[in-house]
mmCIF file with all atom_site columns, C-alpha atoms in Angstrom:
data_model
loop_
_atom_site.group_PDB
_atom_site.id
_atom_site.type_symbol
_atom_site.label_atom_id
_atom_site.label_alt_id
_atom_site.label_comp_id
_atom_site.label_asym_id
_atom_site.label_entity_id
_atom_site.label_seq_id
_atom_site.pdbx_PDB_ins_code
_atom_site.Cartn_x
_atom_site.Cartn_y
_atom_site.Cartn_z
_atom_site.occupancy
_atom_site.B_iso_or_equiv
_atom_site.pdbx_formal_charge
_atom_site.auth_seq_id
_atom_site.auth_comp_id
_atom_site.auth_asym_id
_atom_site.auth_atom_id
_atom_site.pdbx_PDB_model_num
ATOM 1   C CA . UNK A 1 1   ? 4.781   -29.318 0.366  1.00 98.00 ? 173 UNK A CA 1
ATOM 2   C CA . UNK A 1 2   ? 2.864   -29.110 3.597  1.00 98.00 ? 174 UNK A CA 1
ATOM 3   C CA . UNK A 1 3   ? 1.094   -25.969 4.690  1.00 98.00 ? 175 UNK A CA 1
ATOM 4   C CA . UNK A 1 4   ? -0.726  -24.776 7.818  1.00 98.00 ? 176 UNK A CA 1
ATOM 5   C CA . UNK A 1 5   ? -3.371  -22.159 7.087  1.00 98.00 ? 177 UNK A CA 1
ATOM 6   C CA . UNK A 1 6   ? -4.369  -19.845 9.980  1.00 97.00 ? 178 UNK A CA 1
ATOM 7   C CA . UNK A 1 7   ? -8.071  -19.944 10.581 1.00 96.00 ? 179 UNK A CA 1
ATOM 8   C CA . UNK A 1 8   ? -8.243  -16.267 9.568  1.00 95.00 ? 180 UNK A CA 1
ATOM 9   C CA . UNK A 1 9   ? -6.891  -17.273 6.085  1.00 98.00 ? 181 UNK A CA 1
ATOM 10  C CA . UNK A 1 10  ? -9.596  -19.994 5.770  1.00 97.00 ? 182 UNK A CA 1
ATOM 11  C CA . UNK A 1 11  ? -12.345 -17.500 6.772  1.00 96.00 ? 183 UNK A CA 1
ATOM 12  C CA . UNK A 1 12  ? -10.920 -14.900 4.372  1.00 96.00 ? 184 UNK A CA 1
ATOM 13  C CA . UNK A 1 13  ? -11.110 -17.442 1.557  1.00 97.00 ? 185 UNK A CA 1
ATOM 14  C CA . UNK A 1 14  ? -14.872 -17.691 2.198  1.00 95.00 ? 186 UNK A CA 1
ATOM 15  C CA . UNK A 1 15  ? -15.348 -13.936 2.618  1.00 94.00 ? 187 UNK A CA 1
ATOM 16  C CA . UNK A 1 16  ? -13.327 -12.605 -0.350 1.00 91.00 ? 188 UNK A CA 1
ATOM 17  C CA . UNK A 1 17  ? -13.474 -14.689 -3.480 1.00 87.00 ? 189 UNK A CA 1
ATOM 18  C CA . UNK A 1 18  ? -10.474 -14.178 -5.762 1.00 89.00 ? 190 UNK A CA 1
ATOM 19  C CA . UNK A 1 19  ? -8.228  -12.764 -3.036 1.00 96.00 ? 191 UNK A CA 1
ATOM 20  C CA . UNK A 1 20  ? -4.964  -14.450 -2.052 1.00 98.00 ? 192 UNK A CA 1
ATOM 21  C CA . UNK A 1 21  ? -6.589  -16.647 0.675  1.00 98.00 ? 193 UNK A CA 1
ATOM 22  C CA . UNK A 1 22  ? -9.119  -17.901 -1.902 1.00 97.00 ? 194 UNK A CA 1
ATOM 23  C CA . UNK A 1 23  ? -6.304  -18.502 -4.409 1.00 98.00 ? 195 UNK A CA 1
ATOM 24  C CA . UNK A 1 24  ? -4.479  -20.597 -1.751 1.00 98.00 ? 196 UNK A CA 1
ATOM 25  C CA . UNK A 1 25  ? -7.587  -22.614 -0.807 1.00 97.00 ? 197 UNK A CA 1
ATOM 26  C CA . UNK A 1 26  ? -8.366  -23.322 -4.539 1.00 97.00 ? 198 UNK A CA 1
ATOM 27  C CA . UNK A 1 27  ? -4.723  -24.374 -5.129 1.00 97.00 ? 199 UNK A CA 1
ATOM 28  C CA . UNK A 1 28  ? -5.061  -26.889 -2.323 1.00 97.00 ? 200 UNK A CA 1
ATOM 29  C CA . UNK A 1 29  ? -8.328  -28.143 -3.728 1.00 96.00 ? 201 UNK A CA 1
ATOM 30  C CA . UNK A 1 30  ? -6.454  -28.910 -6.976 1.00 96.00 ? 202 UNK A CA 1
ATOM 31  C CA . UNK A 1 31  ? -3.756  -30.806 -5.059 1.00 96.00 ? 203 UNK A CA 1
ATOM 32  C CA . UNK A 1 32  ? -0.963  -28.258 -5.428 1.00 97.00 ? 204 UNK A CA 1
ATOM 33  C CA . UNK A 1 33  ? 0.092   -28.872 -1.772 1.00 98.00 ? 205 UNK A CA 1
ATOM 34  C CA . UNK A 1 34  ? -1.045  -30.652 1.364  1.00 98.00 ? 206 UNK A CA 1
ATOM 35  C CA . UNK A 1 35  ? -2.857  -28.805 4.189  1.00 98.00 ? 207 UNK A CA 1
ATOM 36  C CA . UNK A 1 36  ? -2.038  -29.692 7.772  1.00 98.00 ? 208 UNK A CA 1
ATOM 37  C CA . UNK A 1 37  ? -4.972  -29.025 10.087 1.00 98.00 ? 209 UNK A CA 1
ATOM 38  C CA . UNK A 1 38  ? -6.287  -30.439 13.383 1.00 98.00 ? 210 UNK A CA 1
ATOM 39  C CA . UNK A 1 39  ? -9.489  -31.281 15.141 1.00 97.00 ? 211 UNK A CA 1
ATOM 40  C CA . UNK A 1 40  ? -8.890  -28.129 17.240 1.00 94.00 ? 212 UNK A CA 1
ATOM 41  C CA . UNK A 1 41  ? -8.711  -25.916 14.166 1.00 97.00 ? 213 UNK A CA 1
ATOM 42  C CA . UNK A 1 42  ? -11.810 -27.454 12.580 1.00 97.00 ? 214 UNK A CA 1
ATOM 43  C CA . UNK A 1 43  ? -13.671 -26.746 15.847 1.00 95.00 ? 215 UNK A CA 1
ATOM 44  C CA . UNK A 1 44  ? -12.291 -23.155 15.848 1.00 94.00 ? 216 UNK A CA 1
ATOM 45  C CA . UNK A 1 45  ? -13.425 -22.687 12.227 1.00 96.00 ? 217 UNK A CA 1
ATOM 46  C CA . UNK A 1 46  ? -16.946 -23.778 13.047 1.00 95.00 ? 218 UNK A CA 1
ATOM 47  C CA . UNK A 1 47  ? -17.051 -21.631 16.174 1.00 94.00 ? 219 UNK A CA 1
ATOM 48  C CA . UNK A 1 48  ? -15.540 -18.482 14.604 1.00 93.00 ? 220 UNK A CA 1
ATOM 49  C CA . UNK A 1 49  ? -17.900 -18.684 11.600 1.00 92.00 ? 221 UNK A CA 1
ATOM 50  C CA . UNK A 1 50  ? -20.778 -18.184 13.992 1.00 92.00 ? 222 UNK A CA 1
ATOM 51  C CA . UNK A 1 51  ? -19.481 -14.945 15.478 1.00 93.00 ? 223 UNK A CA 1
ATOM 52  C CA . UNK A 1 52  ? -21.917 -12.068 15.118 1.00 93.00 ? 224 UNK A CA 1
ATOM 53  C CA . UNK A 1 53  ? -19.538 -10.107 12.848 1.00 92.00 ? 225 UNK A CA 1
ATOM 54  C CA . UNK A 1 54  ? -19.612 -13.002 10.306 1.00 89.00 ? 226 UNK A CA 1
ATOM 55  C CA . UNK A 1 55  ? -23.323 -13.817 10.352 1.00 84.00 ? 227 UNK A CA 1
ATOM 56  C CA . UNK A 1 56  ? -24.244 -11.385 7.520  1.00 87.00 ? 228 UNK A CA 1
ATOM 57  C CA . UNK A 1 57  ? -21.296 -12.423 5.231  1.00 92.00 ? 229 UNK A CA 1
ATOM 58  C CA . UNK A 1 58  ? -20.696 -16.110 5.744  1.00 92.00 ? 230 UNK A CA 1
ATOM 59  C CA . UNK A 1 59  ? -23.161 -18.641 4.466  1.00 90.00 ? 231 UNK A CA 1
ATOM 60  C CA . UNK A 1 60  ? -23.288 -21.654 6.817  1.00 90.00 ? 232 UNK A CA 1
ATOM 61  C CA . UNK A 1 61  ? -23.406 -24.148 3.903  1.00 92.00 ? 233 UNK A CA 1
ATOM 62  C CA . UNK A 1 62  ? -20.109 -22.749 2.552  1.00 93.00 ? 234 UNK A CA 1
ATOM 63  C CA . UNK A 1 63  ? -18.479 -23.046 5.931  1.00 94.00 ? 235 UNK A CA 1
ATOM 64  C CA . UNK A 1 64  ? -19.770 -26.609 6.236  1.00 95.00 ? 236 UNK A CA 1
ATOM 65  C CA . UNK A 1 65  ? -18.440 -27.490 2.745  1.00 96.00 ? 237 UNK A CA 1
ATOM 66  C CA . UNK A 1 66  ? -15.028 -26.125 3.759  1.00 97.00 ? 238 UNK A CA 1
ATOM 67  C CA . UNK A 1 67  ? -14.963 -28.137 6.978  1.00 96.00 ? 239 UNK A CA 1
ATOM 68  C CA . UNK A 1 68  ? -15.994 -31.242 5.006  1.00 96.00 ? 240 UNK A CA 1
ATOM 69  C CA . UNK A 1 69  ? -13.281 -30.617 2.434  1.00 97.00 ? 241 UNK A CA 1
ATOM 70  C CA . UNK A 1 70  ? -10.675 -30.121 5.136  1.00 97.00 ? 242 UNK A CA 1
ATOM 71  C CA . UNK A 1 71  ? -11.476 -33.598 6.487  1.00 95.00 ? 243 UNK A CA 1
ATOM 72  C CA . UNK A 1 72  ? -9.424  -34.803 3.468  1.00 94.00 ? 244 UNK A CA 1
ATOM 73  C CA . UNK A 1 73  ? -6.381  -32.852 4.713  1.00 96.00 ? 245 UNK A CA 1
ATOM 74  C CA . UNK A 1 74  ? -3.848  -34.174 7.083  1.00 96.00 ? 246 UNK A CA 1
ATOM 75  C CA . UNK A 1 75  ? -5.956  -33.863 10.256 1.00 97.00 ? 247 UNK A CA 1
ATOM 76  C CA . UNK A 1 76  ? -3.939  -34.091 13.481 1.00 97.00 ? 248 UNK A CA 1
ATOM 77  C CA . UNK A 1 77  ? -5.903  -35.548 16.449 1.00 96.00 ? 249 UNK A CA 1
ATOM 78  C CA . UNK A 1 78  ? -3.620  -34.448 19.296 1.00 93.00 ? 250 UNK A CA 1
ATOM 79  C CA . UNK A 1 79  ? -1.197  -31.591 19.571 1.00 95.00 ? 251 UNK A CA 1
ATOM 80  C CA . UNK A 1 80  ? 1.499   -30.865 22.126 1.00 93.00 ? 252 UNK A CA 1
ATOM 81  C CA . UNK A 1 81  ? 0.428   -28.294 24.698 1.00 91.00 ? 253 UNK A CA 1
ATOM 82  C CA . UNK A 1 82  ? 3.907   -26.997 25.632 1.00 93.00 ? 254 UNK A CA 1
ATOM 83  C CA . UNK A 1 83  ? 4.377   -24.740 22.652 1.00 94.00 ? 255 UNK A CA 1
ATOM 84  C CA . UNK A 1 84  ? 4.612   -21.050 23.464 1.00 91.00 ? 256 UNK A CA 1
ATOM 85  C CA . UNK A 1 85  ? 3.434   -18.188 21.282 1.00 90.00 ? 257 UNK A CA 1
ATOM 86  C CA . UNK A 1 86  ? 3.049   -14.432 21.834 1.00 89.00 ? 258 UNK A CA 1
ATOM 87  C CA . UNK A 1 87  ? -0.690  -14.967 21.539 1.00 89.00 ? 259 UNK A CA 1
ATOM 88  C CA . UNK A 1 88  ? -1.626  -18.172 23.455 1.00 89.00 ? 260 UNK A CA 1
ATOM 89  C CA . UNK A 1 89  ? -4.522  -18.724 21.044 1.00 89.00 ? 261 UNK A CA 1
ATOM 90  C CA . UNK A 1 90  ? -1.925  -19.215 18.252 1.00 92.00 ? 262 UNK A CA 1
ATOM 91  C CA . UNK A 1 91  ? 0.087   -21.900 20.025 1.00 95.00 ? 263 UNK A CA 1
ATOM 92  C CA . UNK A 1 92  ? -1.982  -24.643 18.324 1.00 96.00 ? 264 UNK A CA 1
ATOM 93  C CA . UNK A 1 93  ? -0.913  -23.297 14.879 1.00 97.00 ? 265 UNK A CA 1
ATOM 94  C CA . UNK A 1 94  ? 2.733   -23.655 15.815 1.00 97.00 ? 266 UNK A CA 1
ATOM 95  C CA . UNK A 1 95  ? 2.039   -27.124 17.244 1.00 97.00 ? 267 UNK A CA 1
ATOM 96  C CA . UNK A 1 96  ? 0.353   -28.115 13.934 1.00 98.00 ? 268 UNK A CA 1
ATOM 97  C CA . UNK A 1 97  ? 3.367   -26.835 11.950 1.00 98.00 ? 269 UNK A CA 1
ATOM 98  C CA . UNK A 1 98  ? 5.771   -28.755 14.191 1.00 97.00 ? 270 UNK A CA 1
ATOM 99  C CA . UNK A 1 99  ? 3.916   -32.067 14.314 1.00 97.00 ? 271 UNK A CA 1
ATOM 100 C CA . UNK A 1 100 ? 2.797   -31.891 10.720 1.00 98.00 ? 272 UNK A CA 1
ATOM 101 C CA . UNK A 1 101 ? 6.286   -30.982 9.482  1.00 98.00 ? 273 UNK A CA 1
ATOM 102 C CA . UNK A 1 102 ? 4.896   -28.034 7.566  1.00 98.00 ? 274 UNK A CA 1
ATOM 103 C CA . UNK A 1 103 ? 6.976   -26.066 5.159  1.00 98.00 ? 275 UNK A CA 1
ATOM 104 C CA . UNK A 1 104 ? 4.793   -22.923 5.560  1.00 98.00 ? 276 UNK A CA 1
ATOM 105 C CA . UNK A 1 105 ? 2.434   -21.439 8.124  1.00 98.00 ? 277 UNK A CA 1
ATOM 106 C CA . UNK A 1 106 ? 0.254   -18.860 6.339  1.00 98.00 ? 278 UNK A CA 1
ATOM 107 C CA . UNK A 1 107 ? -1.353  -16.132 8.403  1.00 97.00 ? 279 UNK A CA 1
ATOM 108 C CA . UNK A 1 108 ? -2.908  -12.709 7.819  1.00 94.00 ? 280 UNK A CA 1
ATOM 109 C CA . UNK A 1 109 ? -2.647  -11.722 11.476 1.00 90.00 ? 281 UNK A CA 1
ATOM 110 C CA . UNK A 1 110 ? -0.013  -8.977  11.745 1.00 85.00 ? 282 UNK A CA 1
ATOM 111 C CA . UNK A 1 111 ? -0.774  -8.321  15.410 1.00 85.00 ? 283 UNK A CA 1
ATOM 112 C CA . UNK A 1 112 ? -0.285  -11.673 17.064 1.00 82.00 ? 284 UNK A CA 1
ATOM 113 C CA . UNK A 1 113 ? 3.476   -11.997 16.600 1.00 89.00 ? 285 UNK A CA 1
ATOM 114 C CA . UNK A 1 114 ? 3.594   -15.061 14.283 1.00 94.00 ? 286 UNK A CA 1
ATOM 115 C CA . UNK A 1 115 ? 4.711   -13.084 11.252 1.00 95.00 ? 287 UNK A CA 1
ATOM 116 C CA . UNK A 1 116 ? 7.332   -11.274 13.283 1.00 94.00 ? 288 UNK A CA 1
ATOM 117 C CA . UNK A 1 117 ? 8.885   -14.677 14.131 1.00 94.00 ? 289 UNK A CA 1
ATOM 118 C CA . UNK A 1 118 ? 9.473   -15.407 10.498 1.00 95.00 ? 290 UNK A CA 1
ATOM 119 C CA . UNK A 1 119 ? 9.918   -19.118 11.147 1.00 95.00 ? 291 UNK A CA 1
ATOM 120 C CA . UNK A 1 120 ? 9.287   -21.849 13.701 1.00 96.00 ? 292 UNK A CA 1
ATOM 121 C CA . UNK A 1 121 ? 11.516  -24.871 13.584 1.00 95.00 ? 293 UNK A CA 1
ATOM 122 C CA . UNK A 1 122 ? 11.596  -25.769 9.857  1.00 96.00 ? 294 UNK A CA 1
ATOM 123 C CA . UNK A 1 123 ? 8.376   -23.815 9.050  1.00 98.00 ? 295 UNK A CA 1
ATOM 124 C CA . UNK A 1 124 ? 8.423   -20.424 7.337  1.00 98.00 ? 296 UNK A CA 1
ATOM 125 C CA . UNK A 1 125 ? 5.700   -18.056 8.624  1.00 98.00 ? 297 UNK A CA 1
ATOM 126 C CA . UNK A 1 126 ? 4.392   -15.848 5.802  1.00 98.00 ? 298 UNK A CA 1
ATOM 127 C CA . UNK A 1 127 ? 1.387   -13.795 4.625  1.00 98.00 ? 299 UNK A CA 1
ATOM 128 C CA . UNK A 1 128 ? -0.958  -15.079 1.948  1.00 98.00 ? 300 UNK A CA 1
ATOM 129 C CA . UNK A 1 129 ? 0.625   -12.649 -0.473 1.00 98.00 ? 301 UNK A CA 1
ATOM 130 C CA . UNK A 1 130 ? 4.109   -13.981 0.132  1.00 98.00 ? 302 UNK A CA 1
ATOM 131 C CA . UNK A 1 131 ? 2.950   -17.554 -0.077 1.00 98.00 ? 303 UNK A CA 1
ATOM 132 C CA . UNK A 1 132 ? 1.292   -16.952 -3.436 1.00 98.00 ? 304 UNK A CA 1
ATOM 133 C CA . UNK A 1 133 ? 4.402   -15.331 -4.765 1.00 97.00 ? 305 UNK A CA 1
ATOM 134 C CA . UNK A 1 134 ? 6.820   -18.023 -3.499 1.00 96.00 ? 306 UNK A CA 1
ATOM 135 C CA . UNK A 1 135 ? 4.917   -21.260 -3.610 1.00 96.00 ? 307 UNK A CA 1
ATOM 136 C CA . UNK A 1 136 ? 2.098   -21.037 -6.183 1.00 93.00 ? 308 UNK A CA 1
#
C-alpha cells in the first residue's frame, strides 16, 4: 500500500506523540506501508518547521531525523505542474498521489478542499482518523 502524507500530518506526528498522525508515522517506520513523498515536500517540511508558531514546540533534531527517515521513502524528484487543486499549495500532494500511484492521501486540513474531494484518480483522500481505522 502506498500513502501520501500531507505535511500537516507529518508535523502533527512530531507535535503530538500518540495521536493518529504519530501512529501513522510509526506504522510506516515498521514497514506497514510505503510513503510517497517528493523533494518538494521535504523542502516544505524543513521550511514549515521553522515557522515562528512551531519554534517553541518542534525540536530541530526531531525534524531533521524525520527528513532523514523520509529519504528512505519513495522520493519523487519531479512532479507534473498541471494538476489543479482548490488550494494551489496542495497541487503537489495530488501530483505525488498520481505519479506515486498512492492508495491514500492522508490530510488533516479540512479547509483546503482535499477532503471534500474524497478521491483523486485512484487515491482515496482521508483524515488520519479514517486512515487508522481502515488501513492500520
